[in-house]
Amino acid sequence: MSRRHRRTPADTPPPDDVFAEMLLAARELLAVRSPLDAELMVSDMIGAWWGKRLHGGDVEQVLGEGLVDYAAKAGTPAGLTLLIAMAYLGTARQAAKAEGAALALMESGVARPGWADRVGAVKPAGCYVSRDAYGDQDTVVCTFAYRSPGSYRSGAPSSPEEGEDRHALVVVVDYNMRGMARDAWVSSQVDKLLEQASAEAGGNPMLRFEELEPQQARALLESAMKATRDGFDRKGPPPVSDSYGTYHAFARARIKALPPGRKRPAPLHTEAPYSRERRAMLAAEFLASDAAEHLSDPSAASRCADHIIDYGCEQDFMRPMRVSPTKCETFLLDWLPKKIMLSPAEQEAVPYVLSAWVRFAGRRTGLPEEGVRATLDAVWEATAKFAEAYRDPTTAFGLDRELVARLLPDGDLSALARRAFAFPFLQGAAGDILLDRLNPADDGDRRLLIELDHAAERHRPDYQEHLAWHEEIAARLWEGDPPQLWEAAQRLLDLGHDRHDVLHVLIEIAERIGDHPDELAAALDDIADIPDAPPA
């Protein structure tokens, strides 16, 4: 190729000025008496980079491990306090490095704080979960206490109630965000917290408060924190609370103090997996129900019901029958406009079908009447916004509906732009070949379309190999695998680069990286521009 992509070097030096500031702040840890306060302070410190992206390197490696190295090199009491806390709060790699460095400093005579022996020396006292009747979220409360100093030093067992510094870790798990941990905080008012949660549930039919086995709490929270971690993309972290990063390291460490060994409890309203046959039966039950009798277009109603059921199964933990204001708003204003190609009849019908579904599903799941009313209100409030949120490509972009149908045989509206980029010539004729009759989803027709797109390059000695790479990139764009491929293409297109030059850069990277998905995704993330060709 005439152009070469140059990756940004990954060996960016660690920000020592940031480490120096953190080491200065760590002096306050020397005056702290409580291990809980020390852990929370360090969790807050290292939470400063949680959710950040570091170009050319992993943030936990460059900053987290860099801080450990900096504190070890400082060799001061403040540095030792950081290392002791990081040995408990850090990632596995950070903890291993911090523990080794801390032991070396202690052996050399560096003074350690009084709380050093008790960091992480906690036992779980009880776990609870507060659930709303909609099934939108779980608020998990895990209580802990430090072992008393005497029993810790002697090795004698002690009950959590007999320990010191009782505290509760509270984590909010949001199922409208694919089960992510969305918020976290710590409270020292354990009894007051539990009494308040129990009282609120006792007087509110929309809330449930119950005890949770510690093993189940651990499985639930590990799954939720993994979902949050997996929710990152190149545009930034998932939408969590401001306090989540502050308590992230503390929560991660406390969860490990819970006993392992149980499956996580299923979200509220979870049912057995829905096969295609079971989904079809559920749609038929709905359409035959009293809730759907007023729907005037049975064909459009059937297709809309299929979308509602598919959304509940694929995006909401196999819970098509679960309804809530937030879930319905997300379905109507976010998922449908991004994912589903609707006919004009379906666009008109979907709010009415969704309202009927709320009545049908609410009755089946036993949702309190006030919950059904609130959900219906949310649907009708969102209906006015739906016309703006759903941009029919046949009107918004001036595309022929038959052309859109060829590009979206699976109805995945989110794929339209990248597939149109991969196959821009689908109408008209090329010689005696009618492009309107070629199907870009068919391997044979796809190959022919790519050949027609590169007719001017048939003189190339590597024409067949080059064509095969274009076919590979086109197939990946069609499937959206990996998603970073289309993201990189959009960045280059936004900078004004020619479509063919963009394709050549994508081919070059795919050819250079080979069959290494993670390396390919990282290389694509690094693309910021197409550099000029080097001088001859």
Coordinates of C-alpha atoms in Angstrom, one line a residue:
M1 CA 0.0 0.0 0.0
S2 CA 1.1 3.5 -0.6
R3 CA 0.2 4.6 3.0
R4 CA 1.5 3.3 6.3
H5 CA -0.2 3.4 9.6
R6 CA 2.1 4.3 12.5
R7 CA 1.0 3.3 16.0
T8 CA 1.5 5.7 18.9
P9 CA 4.3 4.4 21.1
A10 CA 2.9 2.5 24.2
D11 CA 6.0 3.4 26.3
T12 CA 4.6 6.7 27.6
P13 CA 6.5 7.5 30.8
P14 CA 4.5 7.3 34.1
P15 CA 3.2 10.6 35.4
D16 CA 5.6 10.9 38.3
D17 CA 4.1 14.3 39.3
V18 CA 0.8 12.6 39.9
F19 CA 2.5 9.9 42.0
A20 CA 4.4 12.6 44.0
E21 CA 1.1 14.3 44.8
M22 CA -0.5 11.1 45.9
L23 CA 2.5 10.2 48.1
L24 CA 2.3 13.6 49.7
A25 CA -1.4 13.0 50.4
A26 CA -0.6 9.6 51.8
R27 CA 1.1 11.3 54.8
E28 CA -2.4 11.8 56.2
L29 CA -2.6 8.0 56.5
L30 CA 0.1 8.0 59.2
A31 CA -2.2 9.8 61.5
V32 CA -5.2 7.6 60.8
R33 CA -6.1 5.1 63.6
S34 CA -8.9 3.1 61.9
P35 CA -8.1 0.6 59.1
L36 CA -11.5 1.3 57.6
D37 CA -10.6 5.0 57.2
A38 CA -7.2 4.1 55.7
E39 CA -8.8 1.7 53.2
L40 CA -11.4 4.2 52.2
M41 CA -8.8 7.0 51.7
V42 CA -6.6 4.9 49.5
S43 CA -9.6 3.6 47.6
D44 CA -10.5 7.2 46.9
M45 CA -7.0 8.0 45.8
I46 CA -6.7 5.2 43.3
G47 CA -10.3 5.8 42.2
A48 CA -9.0 8.9 40.5
W49 CA -8.0 6.9 37.5
W50 CA -10.9 4.5 37.5
G51 CA -12.8 4.7 34.2
K52 CA -10.0 6.6 32.5
R53 CA -8.3 5.5 29.3
L54 CA -4.6 5.8 28.7
H55 CA -3.6 6.0 25.1
G56 CA -1.1 3.3 24.3
G57 CA -1.3 1.4 27.6
D58 CA -3.5 -0.2 30.3
V59 CA -4.3 2.4 33.0
E60 CA -4.1 -0.2 35.9
Q61 CA -0.6 -1.2 34.7
V62 CA 0.8 2.2 33.9
L63 CA -0.7 4.1 36.8
G64 CA -1.5 1.4 39.3
E65 CA 1.7 -0.5 39.1
G66 CA 3.6 2.7 38.5
L67 CA 2.3 4.1 41.8
V68 CA 3.5 0.9 43.6
D69 CA 6.9 1.2 42.0
Y70 CA 7.1 4.9 42.9
A71 CA 6.0 4.3 46.6
A72 CA 8.6 1.5 46.9
K73 CA 11.4 3.7 45.5
A74 CA 10.5 6.5 47.9
G75 CA 11.1 4.2 50.8
T76 CA 9.3 6.5 53.3
P77 CA 6.7 5.7 55.9
A78 CA 4.1 7.4 53.7
G79 CA 5.2 5.2 50.8
L80 CA 4.9 2.1 53.0
T81 CA 1.3 3.0 54.0
L82 CA 0.3 3.2 50.4
L83 CA 2.0 -0.2 49.7
I84 CA 0.2 -1.8 52.6
A85 CA -3.2 -0.6 51.5
M86 CA -2.5 -1.4 47.8
A87 CA -1.6 -5.0 48.8
Y88 CA -5.2 -5.3 49.8
L89 CA -7.1 -2.9 47.5
G90 CA -5.1 -3.3 44.3
T91 CA -5.6 -5.6 41.3
A92 CA -3.9 -9.0 41.6
R93 CA -0.7 -7.7 39.9
Q94 CA -0.7 -4.5 41.9
A95 CA -1.3 -6.4 45.2
A96 CA 1.5 -8.9 44.5
K97 CA 4.0 -6.1 43.7
A98 CA 2.9 -4.0 46.7
E99 CA 3.1 -6.8 49.2
G100 CA 6.7 -7.7 48.1
A101 CA 7.8 -4.0 48.3
A102 CA 6.1 -3.5 51.6
L103 CA 7.8 -6.5 53.2
A104 CA 11.2 -5.2 51.9
L105 CA 10.6 -1.8 53.4
M106 CA 9.5 -3.2 56.8
E107 CA 12.5 -5.4 56.9
S108 CA 14.7 -2.4 56.3
G109 CA 13.2 -0.7 59.4
V110 CA 10.7 1.7 57.8
A111 CA 8.0 2.5 60.4
R112 CA 4.5 1.3 59.6
P113 CA 1.2 2.6 60.9
G114 CA -0.7 1.1 63.8
W115 CA -3.5 -0.1 61.5
A116 CA -1.2 -2.0 59.2
D117 CA -1.9 -5.5 60.7
R118 CA -5.6 -5.1 60.4
V119 CA -6.1 -3.9 56.8
G120 CA -8.7 -6.3 55.3
A121 CA -9.0 -8.3 58.5
V122 CA -12.8 -8.4 58.2
K123 CA -15.5 -11.0 58.4
P124 CA -19.0 -10.7 56.8
A125 CA -21.8 -10.2 59.3
G126 CA -24.8 -10.4 57.0
C127 CA -26.0 -9.7 53.4
Y128 CA -29.3 -8.3 52.3
V129 CA -31.0 -7.1 49.1
S130 CA -33.7 -4.5 48.5
R131 CA -35.6 -5.1 45.2
D132 CA -38.1 -2.9 43.5
A133 CA -41.3 -4.7 42.2
Y134 CA -40.5 -3.7 38.7
G135 CA -37.2 -5.7 38.7
D136 CA -35.3 -2.6 37.6
Q137 CA -32.6 -2.9 40.2
D138 CA -31.2 -4.6 43.3
T139 CA -29.6 -2.7 46.1
V140 CA -27.2 -5.1 47.8
V141 CA -26.1 -4.4 51.4
C142 CA -23.2 -6.4 52.8
T143 CA -22.2 -5.8 56.4
F144 CA -18.7 -6.4 57.8
A145 CA -16.7 -5.9 61.0
Y146 CA -13.0 -6.0 61.8
R147 CA -11.9 -8.7 64.1
S148 CA -10.9 -7.3 67.5
P149 CA -7.1 -6.7 67.9
G150 CA -6.7 -9.4 70.6
S151 CA -8.4 -12.2 68.6
Y152 CA -6.6 -11.2 65.4
R153 CA -3.2 -11.4 67.0
S154 CA -3.9 -14.6 68.9
G155 CA -5.7 -16.3 66.1
A156 CA -8.8 -16.9 68.3
P157 CA -12.1 -16.8 66.4
S158 CA -14.5 -13.9 67.0
S159 CA -18.0 -13.2 65.8
P160 CA -18.5 -10.2 63.5
E161 CA -20.8 -8.6 66.1
E162 CA -17.9 -8.7 68.6
G163 CA -15.5 -6.9 66.1
E164 CA -14.9 -3.2 65.6
D165 CA -15.7 -0.6 62.9
R166 CA -18.9 -2.3 61.7
H167 CA -19.7 -1.0 58.3
A168 CA -21.9 -1.8 55.3
L169 CA -21.0 -1.8 51.6
V170 CA -23.9 -0.8 49.5
V171 CA -24.0 -1.6 45.7
V172 CA -26.8 -0.8 43.3
V173 CA -27.2 -3.3 40.4
D174 CA -29.1 -1.9 37.5
Y175 CA -30.8 -4.4 35.2
N176 CA -31.8 -1.7 32.7
M177 CA -28.0 -1.4 32.1
R178 CA -27.5 -5.1 31.6
G179 CA -26.9 -5.9 35.2
M180 CA -24.1 -3.4 35.8
A181 CA -23.0 -2.1 39.2
R182 CA -24.1 1.5 38.8
D183 CA -23.4 3.0 42.3
A184 CA -21.6 2.1 45.5
W185 CA -21.0 3.6 48.9
V186 CA -20.1 2.7 52.4
S187 CA -22.0 3.4 55.6
S188 CA -20.9 3.1 59.2
Q189 CA -24.5 3.4 60.4
V190 CA -25.3 -0.3 59.9
D191 CA -28.3 -0.7 62.2
K192 CA -29.9 2.5 61.0
L193 CA -29.4 1.5 57.4
L194 CA -31.0 -1.9 57.8
E195 CA -33.9 -0.6 59.9
Q196 CA -34.7 2.0 57.3
A197 CA -34.5 -0.4 54.4
S198 CA -36.8 -2.8 56.2
A199 CA -39.3 -0.1 57.2
E200 CA -39.5 1.2 53.6
A201 CA -40.2 -2.2 52.2
G202 CA -42.8 -2.9 54.9
G203 CA -44.9 0.1 54.0
N204 CA -44.4 0.0 50.2
P205 CA -45.8 -2.7 47.9
M206 CA -43.3 -1.7 45.3
L207 CA -40.3 -2.7 47.4
R208 CA -39.0 -6.0 48.8
F209 CA -36.3 -6.4 51.4
E210 CA -34.8 -9.8 52.2
E211 CA -31.7 -11.5 53.5
L212 CA -29.3 -12.9 51.0
E213 CA -26.8 -15.7 51.5
P214 CA -23.3 -14.3 51.5
Q215 CA -22.2 -16.7 48.7
Q216 CA -25.1 -15.4 46.5
A217 CA -24.2 -11.8 47.3
R218 CA -20.6 -12.4 46.2
A219 CA -21.7 -14.1 42.9
L220 CA -24.2 -11.3 42.2
L221 CA -21.8 -8.5 42.9
E222 CA -18.9 -10.1 41.0
S223 CA -21.2 -10.5 38.0
A224 CA -22.4 -6.8 38.3
M225 CA -18.8 -5.4 38.6
K226 CA -17.8 -7.5 35.6
A227 CA -20.7 -6.1 33.6
T228 CA -19.6 -2.6 34.5
R229 CA -16.0 -3.4 33.4
D230 CA -17.3 -5.0 30.2
G231 CA -19.4 -1.9 29.5
F232 CA -16.4 0.2 28.6
D233 CA -16.0 1.3 25.0
R234 CA -13.7 3.7 23.4
K235 CA -16.0 6.6 24.0
G236 CA -15.7 6.3 27.8
P237 CA -17.0 4.4 30.8
P238 CA -20.6 3.3 31.3
P239 CA -22.9 5.8 33.1
V240 CA -22.2 5.1 36.7
S241 CA -22.5 7.4 39.7
D242 CA -19.8 9.9 40.7
S243 CA -19.0 7.8 43.8
Y244 CA -18.6 4.5 42.0
G245 CA -14.9 5.1 41.1
T246 CA -14.2 6.2 44.7
Y247 CA -15.4 3.0 46.2
H248 CA -14.6 0.6 43.4
A249 CA -11.3 -0.7 44.8
F250 CA -12.8 -1.0 48.3
A251 CA -15.9 -2.9 46.9
R252 CA -13.7 -5.2 44.9
A253 CA -11.7 -6.1 47.9
R254 CA -14.7 -6.6 50.3
I255 CA -16.5 -8.8 47.8
K256 CA -13.5 -11.2 48.0
A257 CA -14.0 -11.4 51.8
L258 CA -17.4 -13.0 51.1
P259 CA -17.5 -16.8 50.8
P260 CA -17.5 -18.1 47.2
G261 CA -19.5 -21.1 45.9
R262 CA -23.0 -20.2 44.8
K263 CA -24.7 -19.1 41.6
R264 CA -25.9 -15.5 41.7
P265 CA -29.6 -15.1 42.4
A266 CA -31.7 -14.5 39.3
P267 CA -33.1 -11.0 38.7
L268 CA -36.8 -10.6 39.7
H269 CA -39.2 -12.0 37.1
T270 CA -36.6 -14.2 35.5
E271 CA -38.0 -17.3 33.7
A272 CA -36.7 -20.3 32.0
P273 CA -34.9 -19.6 28.6
Y274 CA -37.2 -18.7 25.8
S275 CA -36.8 -20.8 22.6
R276 CA -38.1 -19.4 19.4
E277 CA -41.1 -21.7 19.7
R278 CA -41.9 -20.4 23.2
R279 CA -41.5 -16.8 22.1
A280 CA -44.0 -17.4 19.3
M281 CA -46.4 -19.0 21.8
L282 CA -46.1 -16.0 24.1
A283 CA -46.8 -13.6 21.2
A284 CA -49.9 -15.7 20.3
E285 CA -51.2 -15.6 23.9
F286 CA -50.8 -11.9 24.0
L287 CA -52.6 -11.2 20.7
A288 CA -55.5 -13.4 21.8
S289 CA -55.8 -11.7 25.2
D290 CA -58.2 -9.1 26.3
A291 CA -55.4 -6.5 26.6
A292 CA -54.8 -6.7 22.8
E293 CA -58.4 -6.8 21.5
H294 CA -58.4 -3.1 20.6
L295 CA -55.3 -3.3 18.3
S296 CA -56.6 -2.6 14.8
D297 CA -53.8 -4.0 12.7
P298 CA -53.1 -7.6 13.6
S299 CA -50.1 -8.0 11.3
A300 CA -48.3 -4.9 12.6
A301 CA -49.2 -5.8 16.2
S302 CA -47.7 -9.3 15.7
R303 CA -44.4 -7.9 14.5
C304 CA -44.3 -5.3 17.3
A305 CA -45.0 -8.0 19.9
D306 CA -42.1 -10.0 18.5
H307 CA -39.8 -7.0 18.9
I308 CA -41.0 -6.5 22.5
I309 CA -40.4 -10.2 23.3
D310 CA -37.0 -10.3 21.6
Y311 CA -35.9 -7.2 23.5
G312 CA -36.9 -8.8 26.8
C313 CA -35.2 -12.0 26.1
E314 CA -31.9 -10.7 24.6
Q315 CA -31.4 -7.4 26.5
D316 CA -33.1 -8.1 29.8
F317 CA -32.0 -11.5 31.1
M318 CA -34.8 -13.5 29.5
R319 CA -37.5 -11.4 31.0
P320 CA -40.0 -10.5 28.2
M321 CA -42.8 -10.3 30.8
R322 CA -41.0 -7.7 33.0
V323 CA -42.4 -4.1 32.5
S324 CA -41.3 -0.9 34.1
P325 CA -41.3 2.8 33.2
T326 CA -37.6 2.8 32.6
K327 CA -37.5 -0.4 30.6
C328 CA -40.4 0.7 28.3
E329 CA -38.8 4.1 27.7
T330 CA -35.5 2.5 26.8
F331 CA -37.2 0.1 24.4
L332 CA -39.2 2.8 22.7
L333 CA -36.6 5.7 22.6
D334 CA -33.3 3.9 22.5
W335 CA -33.3 0.3 21.4
L336 CA -36.0 0.4 18.6
P337 CA -34.6 3.5 17.0
K338 CA -31.1 2.0 16.9
K339 CA -31.7 -1.6 16.2
I340 CA -35.0 -2.3 14.3
M341 CA -36.2 -1.4 10.9
L342 CA -39.9 -0.7 11.3
S343 CA -42.5 -0.4 8.5
P344 CA -44.8 2.7 8.5
A345 CA -47.6 0.5 10.0
E346 CA -45.3 -0.7 12.8
Q347 CA -44.1 2.8 13.5
E348 CA -47.7 3.8 14.1
A349 CA -48.7 0.7 16.0
V350 CA -45.8 0.2 18.4
P351 CA -46.8 2.6 21.2
Y352 CA -50.3 1.0 21.3
V353 CA -48.9 -2.5 21.3
L354 CA -46.5 -1.7 24.0
S355 CA -49.3 -0.2 26.2
A356 CA -51.3 -3.4 25.6
W357 CA -48.3 -5.5 26.5
V358 CA -47.9 -3.6 29.8
R359 CA -51.4 -4.5 30.8
F360 CA -51.0 -8.1 29.7
A361 CA -47.6 -8.6 31.3
G362 CA -48.4 -6.6 34.5
R363 CA -51.4 -8.8 35.2
R364 CA -49.4 -12.0 34.5
T365 CA -46.4 -11.1 36.8
G366 CA -48.6 -9.6 39.6
L367 CA -47.2 -6.1 39.3
P368 CA -49.1 -3.8 41.7
E369 CA -51.7 -1.7 40.0
E370 CA -49.8 1.5 40.8
G371 CA -46.8 0.0 39.0
V372 CA -48.9 -0.7 35.9
R373 CA -50.3 2.8 35.9
A374 CA -46.9 4.4 36.3
T375 CA -45.6 2.3 33.4
L376 CA -48.5 3.2 31.1
D377 CA -48.0 6.9 31.9
A378 CA -44.3 6.5 31.0
V379 CA -45.2 4.9 27.6
W380 CA -47.6 7.7 26.7
E381 CA -45.1 10.3 27.7
A382 CA -42.5 8.6 25.5
T383 CA -44.9 8.2 22.6
A384 CA -44.6 11.9 21.6
K385 CA -40.8 11.6 21.6
F386 CA -40.8 8.4 19.6
A387 CA -41.5 10.1 16.3
E388 CA -38.4 12.2 16.8
A389 CA -36.2 9.3 18.1
Y390 CA -37.1 6.9 15.4
R391 CA -35.6 8.1 12.1
D392 CA -37.0 6.0 9.3
P393 CA -34.0 5.7 6.9
T394 CA -36.4 5.8 3.9
T395 CA -37.3 9.4 4.8
A396 CA -34.5 10.6 7.0
F397 CA -31.8 9.6 4.5
G398 CA -33.7 9.4 1.3
L399 CA -33.0 5.7 0.8
D400 CA -35.3 3.4 -1.1
R401 CA -37.1 0.9 1.1
E402 CA -36.1 -2.0 -1.2
L403 CA -32.5 -1.0 -0.9
V404 CA -32.7 -0.7 2.9
A405 CA -34.3 -4.2 3.0
R406 CA -31.3 -5.6 1.0
L407 CA -28.9 -4.1 3.4
L408 CA -30.9 -5.1 6.5
P409 CA -32.2 -8.7 5.9
D410 CA -31.9 -9.2 9.7
G411 CA -33.7 -5.8 10.4
D412 CA -30.7 -4.6 12.4
L413 CA -31.0 -0.8 11.9
S414 CA -27.7 -0.1 13.6
A415 CA -25.9 -1.9 10.8
L416 CA -27.2 0.3 8.0
A417 CA -24.4 2.9 7.9
R418 CA -21.5 0.4 8.0
R419 CA -23.1 -1.9 5.4
A420 CA -23.8 1.0 3.1
F421 CA -20.1 2.0 3.5
A422 CA -19.0 -1.6 2.6
F423 CA -21.4 -1.9 -0.4
P424 CA -22.1 1.6 -1.8
F425 CA -23.0 0.5 -5.3
L426 CA -26.3 -1.5 -5.2
Q427 CA -28.4 0.4 -7.7
G428 CA -28.2 1.0 -11.4
A429 CA -26.1 -1.1 -13.9
A430 CA -22.5 -2.0 -14.5
G431 CA -22.3 -3.0 -18.2
D432 CA -25.0 -5.8 -18.5
I433 CA -25.1 -6.4 -14.8
L434 CA -28.1 -5.0 -13.0
L435 CA -26.9 -4.0 -9.5
D436 CA -30.4 -4.0 -8.1
R437 CA -30.6 -7.7 -8.5
L438 CA -27.4 -8.4 -6.5
N439 CA -27.7 -9.5 -2.8
P440 CA -24.9 -8.2 -0.6
A441 CA -25.7 -10.9 2.0
D442 CA -25.0 -13.6 -0.6
D443 CA -21.3 -14.7 -0.8
G444 CA -21.3 -14.9 -4.6
D445 CA -23.0 -11.6 -5.2
R446 CA -20.8 -10.0 -2.5
R447 CA -17.7 -11.1 -4.4
L448 CA -19.1 -9.7 -7.7
L449 CA -20.0 -6.4 -6.1
I450 CA -16.4 -6.1 -4.8
E451 CA -15.0 -6.9 -8.2
L452 CA -17.1 -4.2 -9.8
D453 CA -15.9 -1.8 -7.2
H454 CA -12.3 -2.5 -8.1
A455 CA -12.5 -2.9 -11.8
A456 CA -9.9 -0.2 -12.3
E457 CA -7.3 -2.2 -10.3
R458 CA -7.3 -5.4 -12.4
H459 CA -3.8 -4.6 -13.6
R460 CA -2.4 -5.1 -10.1
P461 CA -0.1 -8.2 -9.9
D462 CA -1.6 -9.0 -6.5
Y463 CA -5.2 -8.3 -7.7
Q464 CA -6.8 -11.6 -6.4
E465 CA -5.1 -11.4 -3.0
H466 CA -6.0 -7.7 -2.7
L467 CA -9.6 -8.5 -3.6
A468 CA -9.7 -11.2 -1.0
W469 CA -8.7 -8.7 1.7
H470 CA -11.4 -6.3 0.6
E471 CA -13.9 -9.2 0.8
E472 CA -12.6 -10.0 4.3
I473 CA -13.1 -6.4 5.4
A474 CA -16.5 -6.1 3.8
A475 CA -17.6 -9.3 5.6
R476 CA -16.4 -7.9 8.9
L477 CA -18.2 -4.6 8.4
W478 CA -21.3 -6.5 7.5
E479 CA -21.2 -8.4 10.7
G480 CA -19.8 -5.5 12.8
D481 CA -16.9 -7.8 14.0
P482 CA -15.0 -6.3 15.7
P483 CA -17.0 -3.1 16.4
Q484 CA -13.7 -1.1 16.5
L485 CA -13.4 -1.6 12.7
W486 CA -16.4 0.6 11.9
E487 CA -15.5 3.0 14.7
A488 CA -12.0 3.5 13.1
A489 CA -13.5 3.9 9.7
Q490 CA -15.9 6.6 10.9
R491 CA -13.0 8.6 12.6
L492 CA -11.1 8.6 9.3
L493 CA -14.1 9.5 7.2
D494 CA -14.9 12.4 9.6
L495 CA -11.4 13.7 8.9
G496 CA -12.2 13.9 5.2
H497 CA -10.3 10.8 3.9
D498 CA -11.4 9.0 0.8
R499 CA -13.4 5.8 1.3
H500 CA -10.9 3.7 -0.6
D501 CA -8.0 5.0 1.4
V502 CA -9.9 4.2 4.6
L503 CA -10.5 0.6 3.4
H504 CA -6.8 0.2 2.6
V505 CA -5.8 1.3 6.1
L506 CA -8.2 -1.2 7.6
I507 CA -6.9 -4.0 5.3
E508 CA -3.3 -3.2 6.2
I509 CA -3.9 -3.4 9.9
A510 CA -6.0 -6.7 9.6
E511 CA -3.2 -8.2 7.4
R512 CA -0.5 -7.1 9.8
I513 CA -2.2 -8.3 13.1
G514 CA -3.5 -11.6 11.7
D515 CA -5.8 -13.8 13.8
H516 CA -5.4 -12.0 17.1
P517 CA -8.8 -10.4 18.0
D518 CA -7.6 -8.4 21.1
E519 CA -4.6 -7.1 19.3
L520 CA -6.7 -6.2 16.3
A521 CA -9.2 -4.3 18.4
A522 CA -6.4 -2.4 20.2
A523 CA -4.7 -1.5 16.9
L524 CA -8.0 -0.2 15.5
D525 CA -8.6 1.9 18.6
D526 CA -5.2 3.5 18.1
I527 CA -6.0 4.8 14.6
A528 CA -6.3 8.6 14.8
D529 CA -5.5 9.5 11.2
I530 CA -3.9 8.3 8.0
P531 CA -0.3 9.5 7.9
D532 CA 1.2 10.9 4.7
A533 CA 3.1 8.5 2.6
P534 CA 6.8 8.5 3.5
P535 CA 9.1 10.2 1.1
A536 CA 10.5 7.9 -1.7

